[in-house]
Coordinates of C-alpha atoms in Angstrom, one line a residue:
M1 CA 96.2 -48.6 68.1
R2 CA 92.6 -48.5 69.0
L3 CA 92.9 -50.6 71.9
S4 CA 89.6 -51.8 73.3
L5 CA 91.1 -52.6 76.7
L6 CA 94.0 -50.5 77.7
A7 CA 93.6 -51.8 81.1
A8 CA 95.5 -54.8 80.2
V9 CA 98.7 -55.4 82.2
L10 CA 101.3 -57.5 80.9
S11 CA 100.6 -60.5 82.8
A12 CA 97.1 -59.5 83.9
G13 CA 94.1 -57.5 84.1
W14 CA 92.0 -56.7 81.3
P15 CA 94.4 -57.9 78.7
L16 CA 95.5 -55.2 76.1
V17 CA 93.4 -55.4 73.0
C18 CA 93.6 -53.5 69.9
V19 CA 90.0 -53.1 68.4
S20 CA 88.2 -50.8 65.9
Q21 CA 86.8 -47.6 67.2
D22 CA 83.2 -49.0 66.9
D23 CA 83.9 -51.7 69.4
V24 CA 85.9 -50.2 72.2
S25 CA 84.5 -52.2 75.0
D26 CA 84.2 -55.8 73.6
L27 CA 85.2 -57.7 76.6
N28 CA 83.6 -60.8 75.1
Q29 CA 86.0 -61.0 72.0
V30 CA 87.3 -64.6 72.2
I31 CA 91.1 -65.4 72.0
V32 CA 93.0 -68.8 72.0
T33 CA 96.7 -68.2 72.2
A34 CA 96.9 -67.3 75.9
S35 CA 95.8 -70.7 77.4
R36 CA 95.3 -72.9 74.0
N37 CA 91.6 -72.6 75.2
A38 CA 89.0 -70.4 73.5
E39 CA 88.2 -67.8 76.2
P40 CA 86.9 -64.2 76.4
V41 CA 89.6 -61.8 76.4
A42 CA 88.5 -60.5 79.8
D43 CA 89.1 -63.9 81.4
A44 CA 92.9 -64.1 80.1
I45 CA 95.4 -63.5 82.9
A46 CA 98.2 -63.3 80.6
S47 CA 99.0 -60.0 78.9
V48 CA 97.4 -60.1 75.5
T49 CA 97.3 -57.7 72.6
V50 CA 94.8 -58.4 69.6
I51 CA 95.1 -56.5 66.5
T52 CA 91.9 -56.8 64.4
R53 CA 91.2 -56.7 60.8
A54 CA 89.6 -53.2 61.4
D55 CA 92.8 -52.0 62.9
I56 CA 94.8 -53.2 60.0
D57 CA 92.4 -51.3 57.6
R58 CA 92.7 -48.2 59.6
L59 CA 96.5 -48.2 60.0
Q60 CA 97.1 -48.8 56.2
P61 CA 100.2 -50.8 56.7
Q62 CA 102.7 -52.1 54.1
S63 CA 103.9 -55.0 56.3
V64 CA 103.5 -56.8 59.6
N65 CA 106.6 -54.6 60.8
D66 CA 104.3 -51.6 60.4
L67 CA 101.6 -53.2 62.5
L68 CA 103.9 -54.3 65.5
T69 CA 106.3 -51.3 65.7
G70 CA 106.1 -49.6 69.0
L71 CA 103.6 -52.0 70.6
A72 CA 104.2 -52.6 74.3
G73 CA 107.2 -54.9 74.8
I74 CA 108.2 -55.3 71.1
S75 CA 111.4 -54.3 69.7
I76 CA 112.0 -54.6 65.8
A77 CA 115.1 -54.3 63.6
S78 CA 115.2 -54.5 59.7
N79 CA 117.8 -54.6 57.0
G80 CA 116.1 -51.8 55.0
D81 CA 112.7 -51.5 53.6
L82 CA 109.9 -54.0 52.5
G83 CA 111.1 -57.5 52.1
K84 CA 114.4 -57.3 53.8
T85 CA 115.3 -59.3 56.7
T86 CA 113.4 -58.3 59.9
S87 CA 113.8 -59.5 63.5
V88 CA 111.2 -59.0 66.2
S89 CA 112.0 -59.2 69.8
V90 CA 109.5 -59.4 72.8
R91 CA 110.4 -58.1 76.3
G92 CA 114.1 -57.7 75.4
T93 CA 114.8 -61.4 74.5
N94 CA 116.5 -62.6 71.5
A95 CA 114.7 -62.7 68.1
D96 CA 114.6 -66.5 68.3
H97 CA 112.9 -66.3 71.7
V98 CA 109.4 -65.6 70.4
L99 CA 107.2 -68.4 69.1
V100 CA 105.3 -67.5 65.9
L101 CA 102.1 -69.5 64.9
I102 CA 99.9 -69.1 61.8
D103 CA 96.4 -70.7 62.3
G104 CA 97.8 -72.7 65.2
I105 CA 100.8 -74.1 63.0
K106 CA 104.2 -73.3 64.2
I107 CA 106.4 -71.5 61.5
G108 CA 109.9 -70.5 61.3
A109 CA 113.2 -71.7 59.7
A110 CA 114.7 -74.6 61.7
T111 CA 118.1 -73.6 60.8
T112 CA 118.1 -69.9 62.1
G113 CA 115.1 -70.3 64.6
T114 CA 113.4 -67.2 63.6
A115 CA 110.2 -66.5 61.4
A116 CA 110.5 -64.5 58.0
W117 CA 108.4 -61.6 59.2
E118 CA 109.1 -59.7 56.2
Q119 CA 107.5 -62.3 54.0
L120 CA 104.3 -62.5 55.7
P121 CA 101.4 -60.9 53.5
V122 CA 99.7 -58.5 55.6
E123 CA 96.6 -58.3 53.5
Q124 CA 95.9 -62.0 54.0
I125 CA 95.7 -61.5 57.9
D126 CA 92.5 -61.4 59.8
H127 CA 93.8 -60.6 63.3
I128 CA 96.9 -61.2 65.3
E129 CA 97.1 -62.2 69.0
I130 CA 100.2 -61.3 71.0
V131 CA 100.9 -62.8 74.3
R132 CA 103.7 -61.5 76.4
G133 CA 105.8 -63.6 78.9
P134 CA 107.1 -67.2 79.1
L135 CA 104.6 -69.8 77.6
S136 CA 106.9 -72.9 77.2
S137 CA 104.9 -74.8 79.7
L138 CA 102.0 -74.6 77.0
Y139 CA 103.9 -74.4 73.7
G140 CA 107.4 -75.8 74.4
S141 CA 110.6 -74.4 72.9
E142 CA 111.1 -70.7 71.9
A143 CA 108.4 -69.2 74.0
I144 CA 110.6 -67.4 76.3
G145 CA 109.6 -63.7 75.4
G146 CA 106.1 -64.6 74.2
V147 CA 104.0 -66.1 71.6
V148 CA 102.6 -64.3 68.4
Q149 CA 99.7 -66.0 66.5
I150 CA 98.5 -64.9 63.1
F151 CA 95.2 -65.7 62.0
T152 CA 94.5 -65.5 58.2
R153 CA 91.2 -64.4 56.8
H154 CA 88.2 -66.8 57.3
G155 CA 84.5 -67.2 56.7
A156 CA 82.2 -68.1 59.6
P157 CA 79.2 -70.3 60.0
G158 CA 76.0 -68.7 58.6
A159 CA 77.9 -65.5 57.4
P160 CA 76.8 -63.9 54.3
N161 CA 79.0 -64.0 51.2
V162 CA 81.4 -60.9 51.4
P163 CA 83.9 -60.0 48.9
S164 CA 87.3 -58.1 49.8
L165 CA 89.2 -55.6 47.5
M166 CA 92.2 -53.4 47.9
L167 CA 94.3 -51.4 45.5
S168 CA 97.3 -49.3 46.7
G169 CA 100.2 -47.4 45.3
G170 CA 102.8 -45.0 46.6
S171 CA 106.4 -44.0 47.0
H172 CA 109.4 -46.0 45.8
G173 CA 107.3 -47.6 43.0
T174 CA 105.3 -49.6 45.4
Y175 CA 102.1 -51.2 44.3
Q176 CA 99.8 -53.5 46.5
A177 CA 96.5 -55.4 45.7
E178 CA 94.2 -58.1 47.4
A179 CA 91.0 -59.6 46.2
G180 CA 88.9 -62.5 47.9
E181 CA 85.7 -63.6 49.1
S182 CA 84.4 -65.3 52.4
G183 CA 81.0 -66.8 53.2
S184 CA 79.2 -69.9 54.1
A185 CA 76.8 -72.4 52.6
G186 CA 74.5 -74.5 54.9
N187 CA 76.9 -76.0 57.7
G188 CA 80.0 -75.0 55.8
W189 CA 82.0 -71.9 55.4
Y190 CA 85.0 -70.8 53.4
N191 CA 87.5 -68.0 52.3
A192 CA 89.7 -67.7 49.2
S193 CA 91.9 -64.6 48.7
A194 CA 95.1 -63.5 46.8
S195 CA 97.3 -60.5 47.2
G196 CA 100.6 -59.1 45.6
L197 CA 103.1 -56.4 46.4
Y198 CA 105.9 -54.8 44.3
T199 CA 108.3 -52.2 45.2
D200 CA 111.3 -50.8 43.5
G201 CA 112.8 -50.3 47.0
I202 CA 115.4 -47.8 48.3
P203 CA 119.1 -47.8 48.5
I204 CA 119.7 -50.1 51.4
C205 CA 123.2 -49.3 52.6
V206 CA 123.9 -45.8 54.1
A207 CA 126.5 -43.7 52.4
N208 CA 129.2 -43.9 55.2
A209 CA 129.0 -47.7 55.6
P210 CA 132.7 -49.1 55.9
V211 CA 134.0 -51.6 53.5
T212 CA 134.2 -54.2 56.4
A213 CA 130.2 -53.9 57.0
A214 CA 127.9 -56.5 55.6
C215 CA 126.2 -53.8 53.8
Y216 CA 128.7 -52.1 51.7
T217 CA 127.6 -51.9 47.9
T218 CA 126.1 -48.7 46.4
T219 CA 123.2 -50.4 44.4
P220 CA 120.6 -47.4 43.8
Q221 CA 117.6 -49.5 44.5
Q222 CA 117.1 -53.0 45.7
G223 CA 113.5 -54.1 45.2
Y224 CA 111.0 -56.8 46.4
W225 CA 108.0 -58.5 45.1
S226 CA 105.6 -61.0 46.7
G227 CA 102.4 -63.0 45.8
S228 CA 100.4 -64.9 48.2
A229 CA 97.1 -67.0 48.2
A230 CA 95.0 -68.3 51.1
V231 CA 92.2 -70.9 51.2
S232 CA 90.3 -71.9 54.4
G233 CA 87.2 -73.5 55.2
G234 CA 85.1 -75.7 57.7
Y235 CA 82.1 -77.7 58.3
R236 CA 80.0 -78.3 61.3
W237 CA 78.0 -81.5 62.2
D238 CA 75.8 -82.0 65.2
A239 CA 78.7 -83.3 67.3
A240 CA 81.9 -82.3 65.4
T241 CA 83.6 -79.5 63.6
A242 CA 86.3 -79.8 60.9
T243 CA 88.4 -76.9 59.6
F244 CA 91.3 -76.5 57.2
D245 CA 93.8 -73.6 56.4
F246 CA 96.3 -73.0 53.6
L247 CA 98.5 -69.9 53.0
Q248 CA 101.3 -69.9 50.5
A249 CA 103.7 -66.7 49.7
Q250 CA 106.4 -66.4 47.4
G251 CA 108.6 -63.6 46.8
G252 CA 112.1 -62.3 45.8
T253 CA 114.3 -59.6 47.2
H254 CA 117.6 -58.0 46.2
F255 CA 120.2 -56.9 48.8
D256 CA 123.9 -55.9 49.4
G257 CA 125.9 -59.2 49.5
N258 CA 128.9 -61.1 48.0
I259 CA 129.6 -64.6 46.7
F260 CA 129.4 -66.0 50.2
S261 CA 125.9 -64.4 51.1
G262 CA 124.4 -63.8 47.6
D263 CA 122.8 -60.7 46.5
E264 CA 119.3 -62.0 45.8
S265 CA 116.9 -64.3 47.6
R266 CA 113.9 -66.0 46.2
V267 CA 111.8 -67.3 49.1
G268 CA 108.6 -69.3 49.9
Q269 CA 106.5 -69.6 52.9
Q270 CA 103.7 -72.3 53.1
V271 CA 101.4 -73.2 55.9
L272 CA 98.9 -76.2 55.8
G273 CA 96.7 -77.1 58.8
A274 CA 93.6 -79.1 59.6
T275 CA 91.6 -79.7 62.8
L276 CA 88.8 -82.0 64.0
A277 CA 87.0 -81.1 67.3
F278 CA 84.3 -83.2 68.9
A279 CA 82.9 -84.1 72.4
P280 CA 82.9 -87.7 73.3
L281 CA 81.2 -86.9 76.5
S282 CA 79.4 -83.4 77.7
P283 CA 82.2 -82.4 79.9
W284 CA 85.2 -83.6 77.6
N285 CA 86.0 -81.9 74.4
V286 CA 88.7 -83.2 72.0
T287 CA 90.6 -81.4 69.5
L288 CA 92.9 -83.3 67.0
A289 CA 95.2 -81.0 64.7
A290 CA 98.0 -81.7 62.2
G291 CA 99.9 -79.3 60.0
Q292 CA 103.0 -78.6 58.0
S293 CA 105.0 -75.4 57.5
K294 CA 107.8 -74.7 55.1
D295 CA 110.5 -72.0 54.9
L296 CA 112.3 -72.1 51.6
S297 CA 115.1 -69.8 50.3
Q298 CA 117.2 -70.0 47.3
L299 CA 120.1 -67.6 47.1
Y300 CA 121.7 -66.0 44.0
F301 CA 124.8 -64.0 43.3
A302 CA 125.1 -62.2 40.0
D303 CA 121.9 -64.1 38.8
A304 CA 123.8 -67.5 39.4
P305 CA 122.5 -70.0 42.1
D306 CA 124.5 -69.5 45.4
G307 CA 123.1 -71.9 47.9
F308 CA 119.7 -73.0 49.3
F309 CA 118.0 -73.5 52.7
D310 CA 114.8 -75.3 52.8
T311 CA 113.1 -76.3 56.1
R312 CA 109.9 -78.4 56.7
R313 CA 108.2 -78.8 60.1
D314 CA 105.5 -81.5 60.5
T315 CA 103.2 -81.1 63.6
A316 CA 100.5 -82.9 65.3
S317 CA 98.5 -82.2 68.5
W318 CA 95.8 -83.9 70.8
L319 CA 94.1 -81.7 73.1
N320 CA 91.5 -82.7 75.8
Q321 CA 89.6 -80.1 77.7
L322 CA 87.7 -81.3 80.9
T323 CA 85.1 -78.9 82.3
F324 CA 84.5 -79.9 86.0
T325 CA 82.2 -76.8 87.0
S326 CA 81.7 -73.4 85.4
A327 CA 84.8 -72.2 87.5
Q328 CA 87.1 -75.3 86.8
R329 CA 88.5 -76.8 83.9
L330 CA 91.6 -78.9 82.9
L331 CA 93.5 -79.0 79.7
L332 CA 95.7 -82.1 78.9
G333 CA 97.7 -82.4 75.6
V334 CA 100.4 -84.0 73.7
D335 CA 102.3 -82.2 70.8
F336 CA 104.6 -83.9 68.3
E337 CA 106.9 -81.9 66.0
Q338 CA 109.4 -82.9 63.4
D339 CA 112.0 -80.7 61.7
N340 CA 113.7 -81.5 58.5
V341 CA 116.4 -79.6 56.8
A342 CA 117.5 -79.7 53.1
S343 CA 120.4 -77.5 52.0
D344 CA 123.8 -77.6 50.1
A345 CA 125.5 -76.4 53.1
G346 CA 126.0 -80.0 54.2
Y347 CA 124.2 -80.4 57.6
P348 CA 125.6 -83.6 59.2
V349 CA 122.2 -84.2 60.8
A350 CA 119.1 -83.1 58.7
S351 CA 116.2 -84.0 60.9
R352 CA 115.0 -84.3 64.6
D353 CA 111.7 -84.6 66.4
D354 CA 110.3 -83.4 69.8
T355 CA 107.4 -84.7 71.8
G356 CA 105.7 -82.5 74.5
V357 CA 103.0 -83.5 77.1
F358 CA 101.5 -80.8 79.0
G359 CA 98.6 -79.8 81.4
L360 CA 96.8 -76.6 82.4
Y361 CA 94.5 -76.3 85.3
E362 CA 92.2 -73.0 85.5
W363 CA 90.2 -71.9 88.3
L364 CA 87.9 -68.9 88.0
G365 CA 86.4 -67.5 91.3
P366 CA 84.1 -64.5 91.9
R367 CA 87.1 -62.3 92.5
A368 CA 90.3 -64.4 92.1
E369 CA 91.6 -66.3 89.1
L370 CA 94.4 -69.1 89.1
Q371 CA 96.2 -70.9 86.3
L372 CA 98.9 -73.6 86.9
S373 CA 100.5 -75.4 84.0
A374 CA 103.4 -77.7 83.6
R375 CA 105.1 -79.5 80.5
R376 CA 107.8 -82.1 79.8
D377 CA 109.4 -82.0 76.2
H378 CA 111.3 -84.9 75.0
N379 CA 113.7 -83.9 72.3
Q380 CA 115.7 -86.2 70.0
Q381 CA 118.8 -84.2 70.5
F382 CA 118.9 -82.7 73.9
G383 CA 116.7 -85.4 76.0
D384 CA 114.1 -84.2 78.5
H385 CA 113.2 -80.6 79.6
D386 CA 110.5 -79.6 82.1
T387 CA 108.8 -76.1 82.4
G388 CA 106.0 -74.7 84.4
S389 CA 104.0 -71.5 85.2
A390 CA 101.7 -70.1 87.8
Q391 CA 99.5 -67.0 87.1
W392 CA 97.1 -65.3 89.8
A393 CA 94.8 -62.5 89.5
Y394 CA 92.5 -60.7 92.1
R395 CA 89.7 -58.2 91.2
F396 CA 89.3 -55.7 93.9
S397 CA 86.4 -54.2 91.8
D398 CA 85.2 -54.0 88.1
A399 CA 87.7 -51.2 87.9
L400 CA 90.7 -52.5 89.7
R401 CA 92.8 -55.7 89.3
V402 CA 96.2 -57.0 90.4
T403 CA 98.1 -60.0 89.0
A404 CA 101.2 -61.9 89.7
S405 CA 102.9 -64.8 87.6
Y406 CA 106.0 -66.8 87.5
G407 CA 107.0 -68.9 84.6
T408 CA 110.0 -70.9 83.2
A409 CA 110.8 -71.4 79.6
F410 CA 113.3 -72.8 77.3
K411 CA 114.7 -72.5 73.7
A412 CA 116.3 -75.6 71.9
P413 CA 119.3 -74.9 70.0
T414 CA 118.7 -74.5 66.2
F415 CA 120.1 -76.7 63.4
N416 CA 122.7 -73.9 62.7
D417 CA 123.7 -73.9 66.3
L418 CA 124.2 -77.6 66.4
Y419 CA 125.2 -78.7 62.9
Y420 CA 126.1 -76.0 60.7
P421 CA 129.6 -76.8 59.3
F422 CA 132.6 -75.3 61.1
Y423 CA 130.2 -73.5 63.3
G424 CA 127.8 -75.8 65.1
D425 CA 128.3 -77.7 68.3
P426 CA 125.9 -80.9 68.9
T427 CA 126.7 -80.7 72.5
L428 CA 124.9 -77.4 73.1
Q429 CA 122.2 -77.3 75.8
P430 CA 118.9 -75.4 75.7
E431 CA 118.7 -71.9 76.7
I432 CA 116.5 -71.5 79.8
S433 CA 114.7 -68.7 81.5
H434 CA 112.9 -67.8 84.7
S435 CA 110.4 -65.0 84.8
I436 CA 108.4 -63.2 87.5
E437 CA 105.8 -60.3 87.0
V438 CA 103.4 -58.2 88.8
G439 CA 100.8 -56.0 87.3
L440 CA 98.0 -53.5 88.1
T441 CA 95.2 -52.3 85.9
G442 CA 92.3 -49.9 86.3
R443 CA 89.7 -47.6 84.7
A444 CA 87.5 -44.7 85.6
S445 CA 85.0 -43.0 83.4
A446 CA 86.7 -42.6 79.8
L447 CA 90.1 -43.4 81.3
E448 CA 92.0 -46.7 81.4
W449 CA 95.4 -47.5 82.5
S450 CA 97.8 -50.5 83.3
V451 CA 101.3 -50.7 84.8
N452 CA 103.3 -53.8 85.2
V453 CA 106.9 -54.8 86.1
Y454 CA 108.8 -57.9 85.3
Q455 CA 112.1 -59.5 85.4
T456 CA 113.5 -62.4 83.2
Q457 CA 116.7 -64.3 83.6
I458 CA 118.2 -66.3 80.8
H459 CA 121.0 -69.0 81.3
N460 CA 123.1 -70.9 78.8
L461 CA 122.5 -68.1 76.0
I462 CA 124.0 -69.4 72.8
E463 CA 126.6 -67.0 71.3
Y464 CA 129.4 -67.0 68.9
D465 CA 132.8 -68.1 70.7
P466 CA 135.8 -66.3 69.3
V467 CA 137.9 -69.0 70.7
T468 CA 136.4 -72.0 69.1
F469 CA 135.0 -69.9 66.2
G470 CA 131.6 -71.5 66.8
A471 CA 128.4 -71.5 68.9
A472 CA 128.6 -72.1 72.7
N473 CA 126.5 -71.7 75.8
L474 CA 128.7 -69.0 77.4
D475 CA 126.5 -66.2 78.2
Q476 CA 123.6 -65.0 80.7
A477 CA 121.1 -62.2 80.7
R478 CA 118.9 -60.2 83.1
I479 CA 116.1 -58.1 81.7
R480 CA 114.0 -55.8 83.9
G481 CA 111.0 -54.0 82.4
L482 CA 108.1 -51.7 83.1
E483 CA 105.2 -51.4 80.7
T484 CA 102.5 -48.6 81.0
Q485 CA 99.6 -47.9 79.0
L486 CA 96.9 -45.2 79.1
G487 CA 93.9 -44.8 77.0
A488 CA 91.2 -42.2 77.0
R489 CA 88.4 -40.5 75.0
L490 CA 88.9 -36.8 74.8
A491 CA 86.4 -34.5 73.0
G492 CA 85.6 -37.1 70.4
W493 CA 89.3 -38.2 70.0
H494 CA 90.5 -41.8 70.8
V495 CA 93.9 -41.5 72.5
Q496 CA 96.4 -44.4 73.2
L497 CA 99.8 -44.0 74.8
Q498 CA 102.2 -47.1 75.3
L499 CA 105.4 -46.7 77.1
T500 CA 108.0 -49.5 77.5
L501 CA 111.2 -49.1 79.8
L502 CA 113.7 -51.7 79.7
D503 CA 117.1 -52.7 81.5
P504 CA 118.2 -55.5 79.3
R505 CA 121.6 -56.4 80.8
D506 CA 124.3 -59.0 79.7
I507 CA 125.4 -60.5 83.2
G508 CA 127.8 -63.1 81.5
V509 CA 130.5 -62.5 78.9
D510 CA 129.9 -58.9 78.4
H511 CA 129.2 -58.3 82.2
G512 CA 127.0 -55.1 82.5
D513 CA 126.6 -54.3 78.8
L514 CA 123.2 -53.7 77.1
L515 CA 121.8 -56.6 74.9
P516 CA 122.1 -55.7 71.3
R517 CA 119.3 -53.7 69.4
I518 CA 117.2 -53.3 72.5
A519 CA 116.4 -49.7 73.5
H520 CA 116.1 -48.5 77.1
Y521 CA 112.7 -47.0 76.1
T522 CA 110.1 -46.9 73.5
A523 CA 107.0 -44.8 73.3
R524 CA 104.0 -44.9 71.0
L525 CA 101.1 -42.3 70.9
D526 CA 98.1 -43.1 68.7
V527 CA 95.2 -40.5 68.2
D528 CA 92.2 -41.2 65.9
R529 CA 88.8 -39.5 65.2
D530 CA 85.9 -40.0 63.1
I531 CA 84.3 -36.9 61.5
G532 CA 81.2 -38.0 59.5
A533 CA 82.3 -39.8 56.5
F534 CA 85.8 -38.9 57.2
S535 CA 88.4 -40.2 59.7
V536 CA 91.8 -38.7 60.7
G537 CA 94.7 -40.1 62.8
A538 CA 98.3 -40.0 63.7
T539 CA 100.9 -42.1 65.3
L540 CA 104.0 -40.7 67.0
L541 CA 106.7 -43.2 67.7
A542 CA 109.9 -42.6 69.8
N543 CA 112.6 -45.2 70.1
G544 CA 115.6 -44.8 72.4
P545 CA 119.3 -45.4 71.4
R546 CA 120.7 -48.9 71.3
F547 CA 123.9 -50.9 70.4
E548 CA 124.3 -53.0 67.5
D549 CA 126.8 -55.3 69.1
P550 CA 127.0 -57.3 72.6
A551 CA 130.2 -55.3 73.5
N552 CA 128.4 -52.0 73.1
T553 CA 131.1 -50.5 70.7
E554 CA 128.6 -49.8 67.8
P555 CA 125.9 -47.3 68.8
L556 CA 122.6 -46.8 67.0
G557 CA 121.0 -43.5 67.7
G558 CA 117.4 -42.9 68.9
Y559 CA 114.7 -41.5 66.6
T560 CA 111.2 -40.3 66.5
T561 CA 108.9 -40.7 63.6
L562 CA 105.3 -39.2 62.8
D563 CA 102.8 -40.9 60.6
I564 CA 99.6 -39.1 59.5
R565 CA 96.5 -41.0 57.9
T566 CA 93.2 -40.1 56.8
A567 CA 90.1 -41.9 55.2
W568 CA 87.0 -40.9 53.2
R569 CA 84.0 -43.2 53.0
F570 CA 82.6 -41.8 49.8
A571 CA 80.0 -44.5 49.1
P572 CA 78.4 -47.4 51.0
H573 CA 81.2 -50.0 51.7
W574 CA 83.8 -47.9 49.8
E575 CA 86.7 -46.1 51.3
V576 CA 89.7 -44.0 49.8
Q577 CA 92.7 -43.9 52.4
A578 CA 96.0 -41.9 52.3
V579 CA 98.9 -42.1 54.7
L580 CA 102.0 -40.0 55.0
K581 CA 104.7 -42.0 56.9
N582 CA 107.8 -40.5 58.5
T583 CA 106.3 -37.1 57.8
L584 CA 109.3 -35.3 59.4
N585 CA 111.7 -37.0 57.1
R586 CA 113.8 -38.5 59.8
E587 CA 117.0 -40.5 58.9
Y588 CA 117.4 -43.4 61.2
E589 CA 118.7 -47.0 61.4
T590 CA 117.2 -50.1 63.2
A591 CA 120.1 -52.2 62.1
L592 CA 123.6 -50.7 61.8
Y593 CA 124.3 -49.3 58.3
Y594 CA 121.0 -50.1 56.8
N595 CA 118.7 -47.2 55.5
Q596 CA 115.1 -46.8 56.6
P597 CA 112.7 -45.1 54.2
G598 CA 112.4 -41.2 54.5
R599 CA 109.1 -39.5 53.8
N600 CA 106.8 -41.7 52.0
A601 CA 103.1 -41.7 51.0
Y602 CA 100.5 -44.2 49.8
L603 CA 96.8 -43.9 48.5
T604 CA 94.6 -46.8 48.9
L605 CA 91.1 -47.8 47.6
R606 CA 89.4 -50.3 49.7
Y607 CA 86.1 -52.1 49.8
V608 CA 84.9 -52.2 53.4
P609 CA 81.9 -54.5 53.8
L610 CA 81.3 -53.9 57.5
Q611 CA 80.7 -50.2 56.9
S612 CA 77.6 -48.5 55.4

């Protein structure tokens, strides 16, 4: 990735930012996820990665999976190619230990506790903010490993009307398209866009899968289709601003299954949100927000309905920002959330709510920075839970910064953990964590670097209990990690290296074993260069060996892949792109017995309004 600020340490420093090559030193880019306040990325103490729209266009991804793979601290497992179940882990924690937001609205299935990453339309995304580390003191449940916030395409006040267009096709009968327009009128702004994707798919199951595996059929191809639409807008008065966002995505995918799990899923994702911001007094800013997200899934087997799982989450927030001086501010807020489940599985309890009250104090001195936050959540099912965080940074000079942080976090049991028939246990307690982190960042001339180390301990981990045949709080984990990043300009090339070293250990039931699907190391090298109207680039990704199961009896081999990309700006605002993925045609699995694509290629025509 072209990271404008490679000097970002995971909990500090100049936060790690992915930006376009033309904007390599933009320290004034505004982010909101790290502290729930709008702030320049250079002021954030937490470790932040920003993937911009320019990055997305340059990398030519077919999915969000493509964007996140190999980033510092991130591990991904997928049951096949496009549209197949995908899980994302941050800093070695479980897939349901990462909080996912779209335009400020929490998404994910209340039944499983995870977001449907594979269903998110990459062409509807404007940018992504990734914050690593515990953030429950600001966001509540799930933010043990971190928070990923996805922002859809938006217009802007005073911006000209700008169309967008993309047409793409390639291997495995894959076709993709997007069209839209954003702009403004008077004090208002808007965006409307639509996208679609279709692929014939690949054989999902590896040839040697045993009959006892979940993946066991020999269906030649298992395709996927999706369609999405997004609409957003806003209006600014003298003393107030109102915004709204709407995203809907629908799709269908075929997979290996049986009468109990189905062999086809038709899914839907919907996110709706609105905000009103105003200032009752000059030092006091208020933001009122409300939203709703839906995760819908209808299963089929042999074209006959085979069960459905629909969840809806209603949310509301009241944020108050008080600015005392240019160096001090206080954020006080209240969050309300209600989850509802509809399914033919027969959950004995189908709804619950949670109310969280929190505060964040920030002090920005000439060299030192301090952030203190605390939160209390009251959940209808498990009662009260308190979390807190302290983050500190000290800048020795403009080129060297050290940081330290400590934070607690928790994860509430999901509806499946609590109430799924013959599996759930309504007496389960939340999973809780304690994390400590130290980082150092620096830069000199055309070189930027960062190093940070951390440790996270998680208690009350919820796992399957073979004695009761259900969920239980019976495990603990200790995760130690080191993340290093190095970026440089070398003879016209932009070079970025990211290395993650992890020691994710089970210290409970499977004492000393590695946590499943988490590699000891991952490394990613990106190189890119513009040559007149042409650009060329490549991404080399190395992923170490892992285990599929907690007992470490089912190994997954390490692998290395190489992607090569190029683009030609053949006319003002128009670009033709080509990418060759897995150039070396490596065979590998990120989930046991599930194929990943071999060598595959795509050709794209794109309208690029920001280029001339």
